Amino acid sequence: MELSLSHSSSLGISAINPHCKASSCQPKAIPSKLNGKLCDLSLKCFKNGVSLGLYNHKFCSKHIPTRQFRHNSIWACSQVGAAGSDPMLNKSSSFKDACWRFLRPHTIRGTALGSTALVARALIENSNMIKWYLLLKAFSGLIALICGNGYIVGINQIYDIGIDKVNKPYLPIAAGDLSVQSAWFLVIFFAVTGLLIVGYNFGPFITSLYSLGLFLGTIYSVPPFRMKRFPVAAFLIIATVRGFLLNFGVYYATRAALGLPFQWSAPVAFITTFVTLFALVIAITKDLPDVEGDRKFQISTLATKLGVRNIAFLGSGLLLVNYVTAVLAAVYMPQAFRRSLMIPAHILLALCLIFQT
């Protein structure tokens, strides 16, 4: 098997029958008329891009009659890395990659995991009321949450271009991979799509909660409010949106879809409290790697005020409180929680946190 790649972007692959003798497999054994046709075809392909040739040289023997001569040749003319060299495909691929980074995938994972856990909890509590058509409704709700998440992180990137060029130069707008106009189109699309899905499927109360989340996400980033400048207001907004609103709203919507009134249960109250405190830790510590840019653009954060080390210990301490509370909840409410799972799992997480801190 021969593989050759010329500098003129011509690629040839030849499969030669190993039973042919080297002397009988020379190009001169190919009839001149056929050889001319092959050369013409190769030339035509070469003009258009790459020539890919597969030859079966069973005709190498001089004694094979012409009528028995079989030519089994496949020529494929294409661009080298068709997807990579086609300008339109290149542009489309780059835009999709920029959009995916614009959505901040790690935030999508948190949203999807939290909402899935609460939907599962509501369904476990009322397993006799599960209807398969509700899966489509649940999926539409997840799409709406992802759209809301995309709007909030997107609007923040639009107004943080200068800061992101220092702190997060890999983000698509800061890196120049996504224009501001395209970013505005995306955030408007996310907001409108999310509101339409929620309004059509989940009623006025959940729509109002969803709108409140979009509003808080807006005033967090957009002047003249730009609440991210104020540390306490900033982490309260993040904890409210990613903690309470998300968990309460998803659980309420799931019970409403089952035809049930809202009612707190110990597991759901625990999940909501745990995630809200976890979101608070995220809000406090998220600015630790951004101290340089925040100071340059005079953004006041807990990290710039109290120092990176102090905030790291504060976040770890709050997270440790979360794990200890989970263990105590399992100890004192065995009827609501599985001790055999919750106690060792959260002790292990607490030990890992202490070890890493």
Coordinates of C-alpha atoms in Angstrom, one line a residue:
M1 CA 0.0 0.0 0.0
E2 CA 1.4 3.4 -1.0
L3 CA 0.3 6.7 0.3
S4 CA 1.7 9.8 -1.2
L5 CA 0.9 13.5 -0.7
S6 CA 2.4 16.0 -3.0
H7 CA 3.0 19.7 -2.2
S8 CA 0.4 20.5 -4.8
S9 CA -2.3 19.0 -2.6
S10 CA -2.6 15.8 -4.7
L11 CA -3.2 12.7 -2.7
G12 CA -2.7 9.3 -4.3
I13 CA -3.4 5.9 -2.6
S14 CA -2.3 2.8 -4.6
A15 CA -3.2 -0.8 -3.6
I16 CA -0.9 -3.1 -5.5
N17 CA -1.5 -6.9 -5.7
P18 CA 1.3 -8.4 -3.7
H19 CA 1.5 -11.4 -6.1
C20 CA 2.6 -9.2 -8.9
K21 CA 6.3 -9.1 -9.5
A22 CA 7.9 -5.8 -9.1
S23 CA 9.2 -5.9 -12.7
S24 CA 5.8 -6.6 -14.1
C25 CA 4.0 -3.9 -12.2
Q26 CA 5.8 -1.0 -13.7
P27 CA 3.7 1.8 -15.3
K28 CA 5.0 0.8 -18.8
A29 CA 2.8 -2.3 -18.5
I30 CA -0.3 -0.2 -18.7
P31 CA -1.6 0.2 -22.3
S32 CA -0.8 3.5 -23.7
K33 CA -4.4 4.3 -24.7
L34 CA -5.6 3.6 -21.2
N35 CA -2.6 5.3 -19.7
G36 CA -3.6 8.4 -21.6
K37 CA -7.1 8.3 -20.3
L38 CA -5.9 7.9 -16.8
C39 CA -3.5 10.8 -17.2
D40 CA -6.3 13.0 -18.6
L41 CA -8.6 12.0 -15.7
S42 CA -5.9 12.6 -13.2
L43 CA -5.2 16.0 -14.7
K44 CA -8.9 17.0 -14.5
C45 CA -9.1 15.9 -10.9
F46 CA -5.9 17.7 -10.1
K47 CA -7.3 21.0 -11.4
N48 CA -10.3 20.7 -9.1
G49 CA -8.4 19.7 -5.9
V50 CA -7.0 16.4 -4.7
S51 CA -6.7 13.2 -6.7
L52 CA -7.4 10.0 -4.9
G53 CA -6.5 6.9 -6.9
L54 CA -7.0 3.2 -6.1
Y55 CA -5.5 0.9 -8.7
N56 CA -5.9 -2.9 -9.0
H57 CA -2.9 -4.1 -10.9
K58 CA -4.0 -7.6 -11.7
F59 CA -3.3 -6.7 -15.3
C60 CA 0.4 -6.5 -14.7
S61 CA 1.3 -9.6 -16.5
K62 CA 2.3 -9.2 -20.2
H63 CA 0.6 -12.4 -21.2
I64 CA -3.0 -11.4 -20.2
P65 CA -5.0 -10.7 -23.3
T66 CA -6.5 -7.3 -23.8
R67 CA -10.1 -8.6 -23.7
Q68 CA -9.4 -10.0 -20.3
F69 CA -7.9 -6.8 -19.1
R70 CA -9.9 -5.4 -16.3
H71 CA -9.3 -1.9 -15.0
N72 CA -10.6 -1.4 -11.4
S73 CA -9.8 2.1 -10.7
I74 CA -11.6 4.6 -8.4
W75 CA -10.8 8.3 -8.6
A76 CA -12.2 10.7 -6.0
C77 CA -11.7 14.3 -6.5
S78 CA -12.2 16.4 -3.4
Q79 CA -10.8 19.2 -1.3
V80 CA -8.3 18.3 1.4
G81 CA -10.3 18.0 4.5
A82 CA -13.5 19.1 2.8
A83 CA -15.1 20.3 6.0
G84 CA -11.9 22.2 6.9
S85 CA -11.2 24.0 3.6
D86 CA -14.7 24.9 2.5
P87 CA -15.1 28.6 3.5
M88 CA -18.9 28.2 4.3
L89 CA -18.4 25.1 6.3
N90 CA -15.5 26.7 8.1
K91 CA -17.6 29.7 9.0
S92 CA -20.5 27.6 10.1
S93 CA -18.3 25.4 12.3
S94 CA -16.6 28.4 13.9
F95 CA -19.9 30.1 14.6
K96 CA -21.3 27.0 16.3
D97 CA -18.2 26.7 18.4
A98 CA -18.5 30.4 19.4
C99 CA -22.2 30.0 20.3
W100 CA -21.4 27.0 22.5
R101 CA -18.7 28.9 24.4
F102 CA -21.0 31.9 24.6
L103 CA -23.5 29.7 26.5
R104 CA -20.8 28.9 29.2
P105 CA -21.4 25.1 29.2
H106 CA -20.5 24.6 32.8
T107 CA -23.5 26.8 33.8
I108 CA -25.8 24.7 31.6
R109 CA -24.6 21.5 33.4
G110 CA -25.5 23.0 36.8
T111 CA -28.9 24.1 35.6
A112 CA -29.7 20.8 33.9
L113 CA -28.6 18.8 37.0
G114 CA -30.5 20.8 39.5
S115 CA -33.8 20.9 37.5
T116 CA -33.6 17.2 36.7
A117 CA -33.1 16.3 40.4
L118 CA -36.1 18.3 41.5
V119 CA -38.3 16.9 38.7
A120 CA -37.2 13.4 39.7
R121 CA -38.0 14.2 43.3
A122 CA -41.5 15.4 42.5
L123 CA -42.2 12.3 40.3
I124 CA -40.9 9.9 43.0
E125 CA -43.3 11.4 45.5
N126 CA -46.2 10.9 43.1
S127 CA -45.2 8.0 41.0
N128 CA -48.8 6.9 40.4
M129 CA -49.5 10.1 38.6
I130 CA -46.8 10.0 36.0
K131 CA -47.9 10.4 32.4
W132 CA -45.6 9.9 29.5
Y133 CA -46.8 13.0 27.7
L134 CA -45.4 15.0 30.6
L135 CA -41.8 14.1 29.4
L136 CA -42.2 16.4 26.5
K137 CA -43.4 19.2 28.8
A138 CA -40.4 18.6 31.1
F139 CA -38.1 18.7 28.1
S140 CA -39.5 22.0 27.0
G141 CA -39.0 23.4 30.5
L142 CA -35.4 22.4 30.4
I143 CA -35.0 24.2 27.0
A144 CA -36.6 27.3 28.6
L145 CA -34.1 27.1 31.5
I146 CA -31.2 26.8 29.1
C147 CA -32.5 29.8 27.2
G148 CA -32.8 31.8 30.4
N149 CA -29.3 30.8 31.4
G150 CA -28.0 31.7 27.9
Y151 CA -29.6 35.2 28.2
I152 CA -28.1 35.9 31.6
V153 CA -24.5 34.8 30.8
G154 CA -24.7 36.3 27.3
I155 CA -25.8 39.8 28.5
N156 CA -23.0 39.7 31.0
Q157 CA -20.4 39.0 28.3
I158 CA -21.7 41.8 26.1
Y159 CA -21.2 44.4 28.8
D160 CA -17.9 42.9 30.1
I161 CA -15.9 42.8 26.9
G162 CA -13.1 44.9 28.3
I163 CA -12.9 43.0 31.6
D164 CA -13.1 39.7 29.8
K165 CA -10.1 40.6 27.6
V166 CA -8.1 40.6 30.7
N167 CA -9.8 37.9 32.9
K168 CA -11.3 35.5 30.3
P169 CA -9.8 36.2 26.9
Y170 CA -11.0 32.8 25.6
L171 CA -14.7 33.9 25.7
P172 CA -16.0 34.4 22.2
I173 CA -16.7 38.1 22.1
A174 CA -13.4 39.0 23.9
A175 CA -11.6 36.7 21.6
G176 CA -13.2 38.2 18.5
D177 CA -14.9 35.0 17.5
L178 CA -18.4 36.4 17.9
S179 CA -19.5 39.9 17.0
V180 CA -21.4 42.1 19.4
Q181 CA -24.3 42.2 16.9
S182 CA -24.5 38.4 16.8
A183 CA -24.3 38.3 20.6
W184 CA -27.3 40.7 20.8
F185 CA -29.2 38.6 18.4
L186 CA -28.6 35.5 20.5
V187 CA -29.5 37.0 23.9
I188 CA -32.8 38.4 22.4
F189 CA -33.5 35.1 20.8
F190 CA -32.9 33.2 24.1
A191 CA -35.1 35.6 26.1
V192 CA -38.0 35.6 23.7
T193 CA -37.9 31.8 23.2
G194 CA -37.7 31.1 26.9
L195 CA -40.6 33.4 27.7
L196 CA -42.7 31.9 24.9
I197 CA -42.1 28.3 26.1
V198 CA -42.8 29.1 29.7
G199 CA -45.9 31.3 29.0
Y200 CA -47.4 28.6 26.7
N201 CA -46.7 25.6 28.9
F202 CA -46.5 26.6 32.6
G203 CA -49.0 29.4 33.3
P204 CA -48.7 33.0 34.6
F205 CA -47.1 32.3 38.0
I206 CA -44.1 30.4 36.6
T207 CA -43.9 33.0 33.8
S208 CA -43.6 35.8 36.4
L209 CA -40.8 33.9 38.2
Y210 CA -39.0 33.3 35.0
S211 CA -39.3 37.0 34.1
L212 CA -38.0 37.9 37.5
G213 CA -35.0 35.8 36.9
L214 CA -34.3 37.5 33.6
F215 CA -34.8 40.9 35.2
L216 CA -32.3 40.1 38.0
G217 CA -29.8 38.8 35.4
T218 CA -30.2 42.0 33.5
I219 CA -29.7 44.5 36.3
Y220 CA -26.7 42.4 37.4
S221 CA -24.8 43.3 34.2
V222 CA -26.5 46.3 32.4
P223 CA -25.8 50.0 33.2
P224 CA -26.9 52.1 34.9
F225 CA -27.7 49.4 37.5
R226 CA -24.8 47.0 37.0
M227 CA -25.3 45.5 40.4
K228 CA -22.2 43.3 40.0
R229 CA -20.3 46.4 41.2
F230 CA -21.6 45.9 44.7
P231 CA -20.4 42.6 46.3
V232 CA -23.4 41.9 48.5
A233 CA -26.0 42.7 45.9
A234 CA -24.1 40.7 43.3
F235 CA -23.9 37.4 45.3
L236 CA -27.5 37.8 46.5
I237 CA -28.7 38.0 42.9
I238 CA -26.7 34.9 41.9
A239 CA -27.9 32.9 44.9
T240 CA -31.5 34.0 44.3
V241 CA -31.6 33.1 40.6
R242 CA -29.5 30.0 40.6
G243 CA -30.6 28.8 44.0
F244 CA -34.1 29.7 45.2
L245 CA -35.9 30.7 42.0
L246 CA -34.6 27.7 40.0
N247 CA -35.4 25.1 42.5
F248 CA -38.7 26.5 43.8
G249 CA -39.9 27.2 40.3
V250 CA -39.0 23.8 38.8
Y251 CA -40.6 22.0 41.7
Y252 CA -43.8 24.2 41.6
A253 CA -44.1 23.7 37.8
T254 CA -43.7 19.9 38.1
R255 CA -46.4 19.6 40.8
A256 CA -48.7 21.9 38.7
A257 CA -48.1 19.7 35.7
L258 CA -49.2 16.7 37.8
G259 CA -52.3 18.6 38.8
L260 CA -51.2 19.0 42.4
P261 CA -51.0 22.1 44.6
F262 CA -47.6 23.3 45.8
Q263 CA -46.4 21.7 49.0
W264 CA -43.0 21.7 50.6
S265 CA -41.5 18.4 51.6
A266 CA -38.4 17.8 53.7
P267 CA -36.3 16.5 50.8
V268 CA -37.3 19.4 48.5
A269 CA -36.7 21.9 51.3
F270 CA -33.2 20.4 51.8
I271 CA -32.4 20.4 48.1
T272 CA -33.5 24.0 47.7
T273 CA -31.5 25.2 50.8
F274 CA -28.4 23.2 49.9
V275 CA -28.3 24.4 46.3
T276 CA -29.0 28.0 47.4
L277 CA -26.1 28.0 49.8
F278 CA -24.0 26.3 47.1
A279 CA -24.9 29.1 44.7
L280 CA -23.9 31.6 47.4
V281 CA -20.5 29.9 47.6
I282 CA -20.2 30.1 43.8
A283 CA -21.2 33.8 43.9
I284 CA -18.6 34.6 46.5
T285 CA -15.7 32.7 44.9
K286 CA -16.4 33.1 41.2
D287 CA -14.3 36.3 41.2
L288 CA -11.2 34.8 42.6
P289 CA -9.5 34.4 39.2
D290 CA -10.7 37.8 38.0
V291 CA -9.0 40.0 40.6
E292 CA -6.6 41.6 38.1
G293 CA -9.3 42.7 35.6
D294 CA -11.8 43.8 38.3
R295 CA -9.2 46.0 39.9
K296 CA -8.2 47.5 36.5
F297 CA -11.9 48.4 35.7
Q298 CA -12.7 49.3 39.3
I299 CA -15.2 46.5 39.9
S300 CA -15.5 46.1 43.6
T301 CA -15.8 42.4 44.7
L302 CA -15.2 40.5 47.9
A303 CA -12.0 39.2 46.4
T304 CA -10.6 42.6 45.6
K305 CA -11.6 43.9 49.0
L306 CA -10.8 41.0 51.4
G307 CA -8.1 39.2 49.3
V308 CA -8.1 36.0 47.4
R309 CA -6.9 33.8 50.3
N310 CA -9.6 35.1 52.7
I311 CA -12.4 34.6 50.3
A312 CA -11.2 31.1 49.4
F313 CA -11.3 30.1 53.1
L314 CA -14.8 31.8 53.4
G315 CA -16.2 29.8 50.5
S316 CA -14.7 26.6 51.8
G317 CA -16.2 27.2 55.2
L318 CA -19.7 27.8 53.9
L319 CA -19.4 24.7 51.7
L320 CA -18.3 22.7 54.8
V321 CA -21.4 24.0 56.7
N322 CA -23.5 22.7 53.8
Y323 CA -22.0 19.2 54.1
V324 CA -22.3 19.1 57.9
T325 CA -25.9 20.2 57.7
A326 CA -26.6 17.4 55.3
V327 CA -25.2 14.9 57.7
L328 CA -27.2 16.3 60.6
A329 CA -30.4 16.3 58.5
A330 CA -29.9 12.6 57.8
V331 CA -29.2 11.9 61.5
Y332 CA -32.3 13.7 62.9
M333 CA -34.8 13.0 60.1
P334 CA -34.3 9.3 59.1
Q335 CA -37.8 9.1 57.9
A336 CA -37.1 11.7 55.1
F337 CA -33.5 10.8 54.1
R338 CA -31.5 7.6 53.5
R339 CA -28.9 7.6 56.2
S340 CA -26.8 4.9 54.5
L341 CA -26.3 7.2 51.5
M342 CA -26.4 10.8 52.8
I343 CA -24.1 10.4 55.8
P344 CA -21.1 8.7 54.2
A345 CA -21.4 10.6 51.0
H346 CA -21.3 14.1 52.6
I347 CA -18.7 13.1 55.2
L348 CA -16.5 12.0 52.2
L349 CA -17.1 15.3 50.4
A350 CA -16.4 17.3 53.6
L351 CA -13.1 15.4 54.1
C352 CA -12.1 16.0 50.5
L353 CA -12.8 19.7 50.9
I354 CA -10.8 19.9 54.1
F355 CA -7.9 18.1 52.5
Q356 CA -7.9 20.3 49.4
T357 CA -8.2 23.5 51.4

